[in-house]
Amino acid sequence: MLWVHSCSVPEQPKHLVLKTAFHRSQTLGYRNGYAIARRPTVGIGGDRLPVNQLSQADLDELASKTPILTYGQPRQAPPADFIPAHVAFDKKVLKFDAYFQEDVPMSTEEHYRIRQVNIYYYLEDDSMSVIEPVVENSGIPQGKLIKRQRLAKNDQGDHYHWKDLNRGINITIYGKTFRIVECDRFTQEFLESQGIELNPPEKMALDPYTELRKQPLRKYVTPSDFDQLKQFLTFDKQVLRFYAIWDDTDSMFGECRNYIIHYYLMDDTVDIREVHERNDGRDPFPLLMNRQRMPKVLVENAKDFPQCVLEISDQEVLEWYTAKDFIVGKPLTILGRTFFIYDCDPFTRQYYKEKFGISDLPRVDVSKKEPPPIKQELPPYNGYGLVEDSAQNCFALVPKAPKKDVMKMLMNDNKVLRYLAALESPIPEDKDRRFVFSYFLATDMISIFEPPVRNSGIIGGKYLGKTKVVKPHSSVENPIYYGPSDFFIGAVIEVFGHRFIILDTDDYVLKYMESNASQYSPEALLSIQKHIQKRGAPTAELENKHIDVDPGVQELEALIDTIQKQLKDHPWKENMLEAFQTCDKEASGYVDKEMFFKICDSLNVPIDDSLIKELIRLCSHGEDRINYYNFVRAFSD
């Protein structure tokens, strides 16, 4: 059974019954992208909230009321910390300037003395100390007069307090009366902060005897004679310093050395010191001449007397060196050495300006300028070797070989131009002599070979080794050597006083001239071409490569004709001449027998044949050399 209790519903206000919106106002917003909270101004349903519903008295009561329920009973604030006096006034000291008068009974120059002191008052324990500043050479025990302690003020047991101290008052400590005249800034501010009115400051009393000592000394009139004691006292520790050089370069192994001359004004003595440089190779002796008086003019008898045993005194010297003899820019002779003074120090300049009125003592520049470089000139050529090789002896103690054109040597390696030439001579026997010129393109050197001729009475062979040949009209300093363009048909070549006329060339010369036509004149190139065309015969090519034909020997010619008829087609005959020329580095036309047989063996030449054996015998020159040009002719077409 369900029991329903009836209850009365309170009557709602009319304005709440009519409300239709019961939402709360927005309390969260955004400003510049940030969320911010704000207090609502309206309540539920849009009713405006009252700003203050409490009176001012209620608000004041709430402001002073402690929230006991939240924080509990309020606690009483702790009392302030106790700070003792020795902590509060630590290192705080009052300073007063004072003086006291002391009697001097046993002196005729002074009757009393004023002594200045500093009075220090330490606030932490009310102690005091009296200290007198120390003055050097005062002759009085100074420093701490009264050590730090509490000082008695009277007989009743009272002590001095900072309230008793002020400017312009006298205080008595242990029977001495001190007059306080001034205090420092901290002391003044502290006393004024405590309500004490400070007296105006006073001037510190001065000691009359001390002020008397500060006055200039009494000047006495010196006698007319020179007083050495006065000179010593006046010019003590005053030294003139001069910088000088001793130039001894005129003598053998002489040099220019620097010195410092000191002139002592107190006794007119002089010493000379050497200027040593690091690693100068000299012994580190500090003095060249010890400090002494230097005689300038001796008496007549003293000049002839040996100075090694003569003791110089005033009787032997007519005049001594003085300060006026040392002048910057003038020479000075001391003990046989002539020194040139070129500079002095600032004190010396000031002394000469005040003493002698010389105000201008400029420094003299004694630095020697380096001489201009000497142009190296080569000595005259002596005729031995090449000019470049001989010049290397002038450039280095150990001569080196002159640099060569490596690229030219690599490009023109084994390239040789050969020419047939005749000797231009008035002697009839020299008209039939023929010479083979070999021009080596790699080194621009020339070698001359004369083919031997039997029963001619002239020993053939090497006429000139490989060397550069200078043209007749070139200078020794700039020699001009013969080049490939100087060799053509009809050209005259002068070799060390001998004139040769070019008669013939080989085919390789024509090929080289055509490939390097810019080096030759058109006339020289045309002369070679016409001469090659005139030869016609095939055998002329071989004769041009190396002219070693002996037309007077019928036996050799007949044997060559016979071998040419029997041996016509052989594959090795084309490479035979090239193989022999490769082994003949000097282009002499001869090879050793051992090398000759090795080449024939490599080319499969039938050397066992009787005709070839006879040919080898006829081509032999001496015991160990064979003329391979005549041998090759027998196998050419």
PDB file of N, CA and C in Angstrom, residues 512-549:
ATOM      1  N   TYR A 512     113.613  15.942 -94.142  1.00  0.00           N
ATOM      2  CA  TYR A 512     113.569  16.830 -92.982  1.00  0.00           C
ATOM      3  C   TYR A 512     113.372  18.278 -93.408  1.00  0.00           C
ATOM      4  N   MET A 513     114.037  18.687 -94.486  1.00  0.00           N
ATOM      5  CA  MET A 513     113.894  20.067 -94.937  1.00  0.00           C
ATOM      6  C   MET A 513     112.483  20.330 -95.446  1.00  0.00           C
ATOM      7  N   GLU A 514     111.883  19.361 -96.105  1.00  0.00           N
ATOM      8  CA  GLU A 514     110.517  19.557 -96.594  1.00  0.00           C
ATOM      9  C   GLU A 514     109.509  19.611 -95.441  1.00  0.00           C
ATOM     10  N   SER A 515     109.741  18.801 -94.389  1.00  0.00           N
ATOM     11  CA  SER A 515     108.819  18.833 -93.242  1.00  0.00           C
ATOM     12  C   SER A 515     109.039  20.051 -92.352  1.00  0.00           C
ATOM     13  N   ASN A 516     110.214  20.678 -92.410  1.00  0.00           N
ATOM     14  CA  ASN A 516     110.523  21.885 -91.636  1.00  0.00           C
ATOM     15  C   ASN A 516     110.978  22.987 -92.582  1.00  0.00           C
ATOM     16  N   ALA A 517     110.139  23.266 -93.586  1.00  0.00           N
ATOM     17  CA  ALA A 517     110.514  24.247 -94.613  1.00  0.00           C
ATOM     18  C   ALA A 517     110.647  25.652 -94.050  1.00  0.00           C
ATOM     19  N   SER A 518     110.009  25.942 -92.909  1.00  0.00           N
ATOM     20  CA  SER A 518     110.082  27.296 -92.348  1.00  0.00           C
ATOM     21  C   SER A 518     111.484  27.636 -91.840  1.00  0.00           C
ATOM     22  N   GLN A 519     112.304  26.618 -91.541  1.00  0.00           N
ATOM     23  CA  GLN A 519     113.655  26.868 -91.034  1.00  0.00           C
ATOM     24  C   GLN A 519     114.649  27.169 -92.152  1.00  0.00           C
ATOM     25  N   TYR A 520     114.307  26.871 -93.371  1.00  0.00           N
ATOM     26  CA  TYR A 520     115.234  27.010 -94.492  1.00  0.00           C
ATOM     27  C   TYR A 520     114.737  28.073 -95.446  1.00  0.00           C
ATOM     28  N   SER A 521     115.685  28.642 -96.153  1.00  0.00           N
ATOM     29  CA  SER A 521     115.333  29.589 -97.206  1.00  0.00           C
ATOM     30  C   SER A 521     114.881  28.825 -98.451  1.00  0.00           C
ATOM     31  N   PRO A 522     114.064  29.420 -99.313  1.00  0.00           N
ATOM     32  CA  PRO A 522     113.616  28.706-100.534  1.00  0.00           C
ATOM     33  C   PRO A 522     114.789  28.296-101.435  1.00  0.00           C
ATOM     34  N   GLU A 523     115.862  29.107-101.468  1.00  0.00           N
ATOM     35  CA  GLU A 523     117.003  28.760-102.309  1.00  0.00           C
ATOM     36  C   GLU A 523     117.701  27.508-101.788  1.00  0.00           C
ATOM     37  N   ALA A 524     117.860  27.407-100.441  1.00  0.00           N
ATOM     38  CA  ALA A 524     118.522  26.221 -99.896  1.00  0.00           C
ATOM     39  C   ALA A 524     117.701  24.970-100.136  1.00  0.00           C
ATOM     40  N   LEU A 525     116.388  25.052 -99.983  1.00  0.00           N
ATOM     41  CA  LEU A 525     115.536  23.888-100.230  1.00  0.00           C
ATOM     42  C   LEU A 525     115.549  23.485-101.695  1.00  0.00           C
ATOM     43  N   LEU A 526     115.561  24.447-102.612  1.00  0.00           N
ATOM     44  CA  LEU A 526     115.586  24.144-104.049  1.00  0.00           C
ATOM     45  C   LEU A 526     116.913  23.513-104.461  1.00  0.00           C
ATOM     46  N   SER A 527     118.031  23.944-103.840  1.00  0.00           N
ATOM     47  CA  SER A 527     119.339  23.383-104.194  1.00  0.00           C
ATOM     48  C   SER A 527     119.425  21.913-103.804  1.00  0.00           C
ATOM     49  N   ILE A 528     118.840  21.535-102.676  1.00  0.00           N
ATOM     50  CA  ILE A 528     118.860  20.133-102.251  1.00  0.00           C
ATOM     51  C   ILE A 528     117.985  19.294-103.169  1.00  0.00           C
ATOM     52  N   GLN A 529     116.814  19.808-103.549  1.00  0.00           N
ATOM     53  CA  GLN A 529     115.911  19.047-104.411  1.00  0.00           C
ATOM     54  C   GLN A 529     116.527  18.794-105.792  1.00  0.00           C
ATOM     55  N   LYS A 530     117.158  19.816-106.358  1.00  0.00           N
ATOM     56  CA  LYS A 530     117.776  19.639-107.688  1.00  0.00           C
ATOM     57  C   LYS A 530     118.920  18.648-107.625  1.00  0.00           C
ATOM     58  N   HIS A 531     119.682  18.691-106.524  1.00  0.00           N
ATOM     59  CA  HIS A 531     120.821  17.782-106.425  1.00  0.00           C
ATOM     60  C   HIS A 531     120.361  16.330-106.280  1.00  0.00           C
ATOM     61  N   ILE A 532     119.262  16.098-105.553  1.00  0.00           N
ATOM     62  CA  ILE A 532     118.749  14.736-105.402  1.00  0.00           C
ATOM     63  C   ILE A 532     118.227  14.214-106.744  1.00  0.00           C
ATOM     64  N   GLN A 533     117.618  15.091-107.555  1.00  0.00           N
ATOM     65  CA  GLN A 533     117.086  14.657-108.843  1.00  0.00           C
ATOM     66  C   GLN A 533     118.194  14.316-109.842  1.00  0.00           C
ATOM     67  N   LYS A 534     119.332  14.969-109.748  1.00  0.00           N
ATOM     68  CA  LYS A 534     120.417  14.738-110.689  1.00  0.00           C
ATOM     69  C   LYS A 534     121.113  13.405-110.457  1.00  0.00           C
ATOM     70  N   ARG A 535     121.028  12.895-109.222  1.00  0.00           N
ATOM     71  CA  ARG A 535     121.803  11.685-108.930  1.00  0.00           C
ATOM     72  C   ARG A 535     121.285  10.497-109.726  1.00  0.00           C
ATOM     73  N   GLY A 536     120.003  10.266-109.798  1.00  0.00           N
ATOM     74  CA  GLY A 536     119.423   9.243-110.693  1.00  0.00           C
ATOM     75  C   GLY A 536     119.696   7.827-110.276  1.00  0.00           C
ATOM     76  N   ALA A 537     120.936   7.413-110.120  1.00  0.00           N
ATOM     77  CA  ALA A 537     121.307   6.012-109.896  1.00  0.00           C
ATOM     78  C   ALA A 537     120.859   5.594-108.516  1.00  0.00           C
ATOM     79  N   PRO A 538     120.394   4.330-108.362  1.00  0.00           N
ATOM     80  CA  PRO A 538     119.951   3.878-107.041  1.00  0.00           C
ATOM     81  C   PRO A 538     121.094   3.797-106.041  1.00  0.00           C
ATOM     82  N   THR A 539     122.309   3.501-106.567  1.00  0.00           N
ATOM     83  CA  THR A 539     123.434   3.361-105.645  1.00  0.00           C
ATOM     84  C   THR A 539     123.861   4.684-105.037  1.00  0.00           C
ATOM     85  N   ALA A 540     123.407   5.777-105.636  1.00  0.00           N
ATOM     86  CA  ALA A 540     123.805   7.078-105.092  1.00  0.00           C
ATOM     87  C   ALA A 540     123.201   7.327-103.716  1.00  0.00           C
ATOM     88  N   GLU A 541     122.025   6.702-103.469  1.00  0.00           N
ATOM     89  CA  GLU A 541     121.413   6.883-102.149  1.00  0.00           C
ATOM     90  C   GLU A 541     122.317   6.356-101.061  1.00  0.00           C
ATOM     91  N   LEU A 542     122.912   5.187-101.312  1.00  0.00           N
ATOM     92  CA  LEU A 542     123.772   4.591-100.300  1.00  0.00           C
ATOM     93  C   LEU A 542     125.044   5.396-100.127  1.00  0.00           C
ATOM     94  N   GLU A 543     125.511   5.953-101.241  1.00  0.00           N
ATOM     95  CA  GLU A 543     126.732   6.743-101.129  1.00  0.00           C
ATOM     96  C   GLU A 543     126.478   8.017-100.323  1.00  0.00           C
ATOM     97  N   ASN A 544     125.227   8.558-100.421  1.00  0.00           N
ATOM     98  CA  ASN A 544     124.926   9.764 -99.669  1.00  0.00           C
ATOM     99  C   ASN A 544     124.780   9.488 -98.182  1.00  0.00           C
ATOM    100  N   LYS A 545     124.249   8.312 -97.830  1.00  0.00           N
ATOM    101  CA  LYS A 545     124.059   8.017 -96.419  1.00  0.00           C
ATOM    102  C   LYS A 545     125.371   7.947 -95.701  1.00  0.00           C
ATOM    103  N   HIS A 546     126.331   7.374 -96.332  1.00  0.00           N
ATOM    104  CA  HIS A 546     127.679   7.479 -95.773  1.00  0.00           C
ATOM    105  C   HIS A 546     128.668   7.302 -96.908  1.00  0.00           C
ATOM    106  N   ILE A 547     129.380   8.302 -97.213  1.00  0.00           N
ATOM    107  CA  ILE A 547     130.290   8.312 -98.355  1.00  0.00           C
ATOM    108  C   ILE A 547     131.571   7.634 -97.924  1.00  0.00           C
ATOM    109  N   ASP A 548     131.634   6.354 -98.237  1.00  0.00           N
ATOM    110  CA  ASP A 548     132.826   5.592 -97.883  1.00  0.00           C
ATOM    111  C   ASP A 548     133.260   4.726 -99.068  1.00  0.00           C
ATOM    112  N   VAL A 549     133.140   5.294-100.283  1.00  0.00           N
ATOM    113  CA  VAL A 549     133.453   4.550-101.519  1.00  0.00           C
ATOM    114  C   VAL A 549     134.930   4.704-101.857  1.00  0.00           C
TER     115      VAL A 549
END
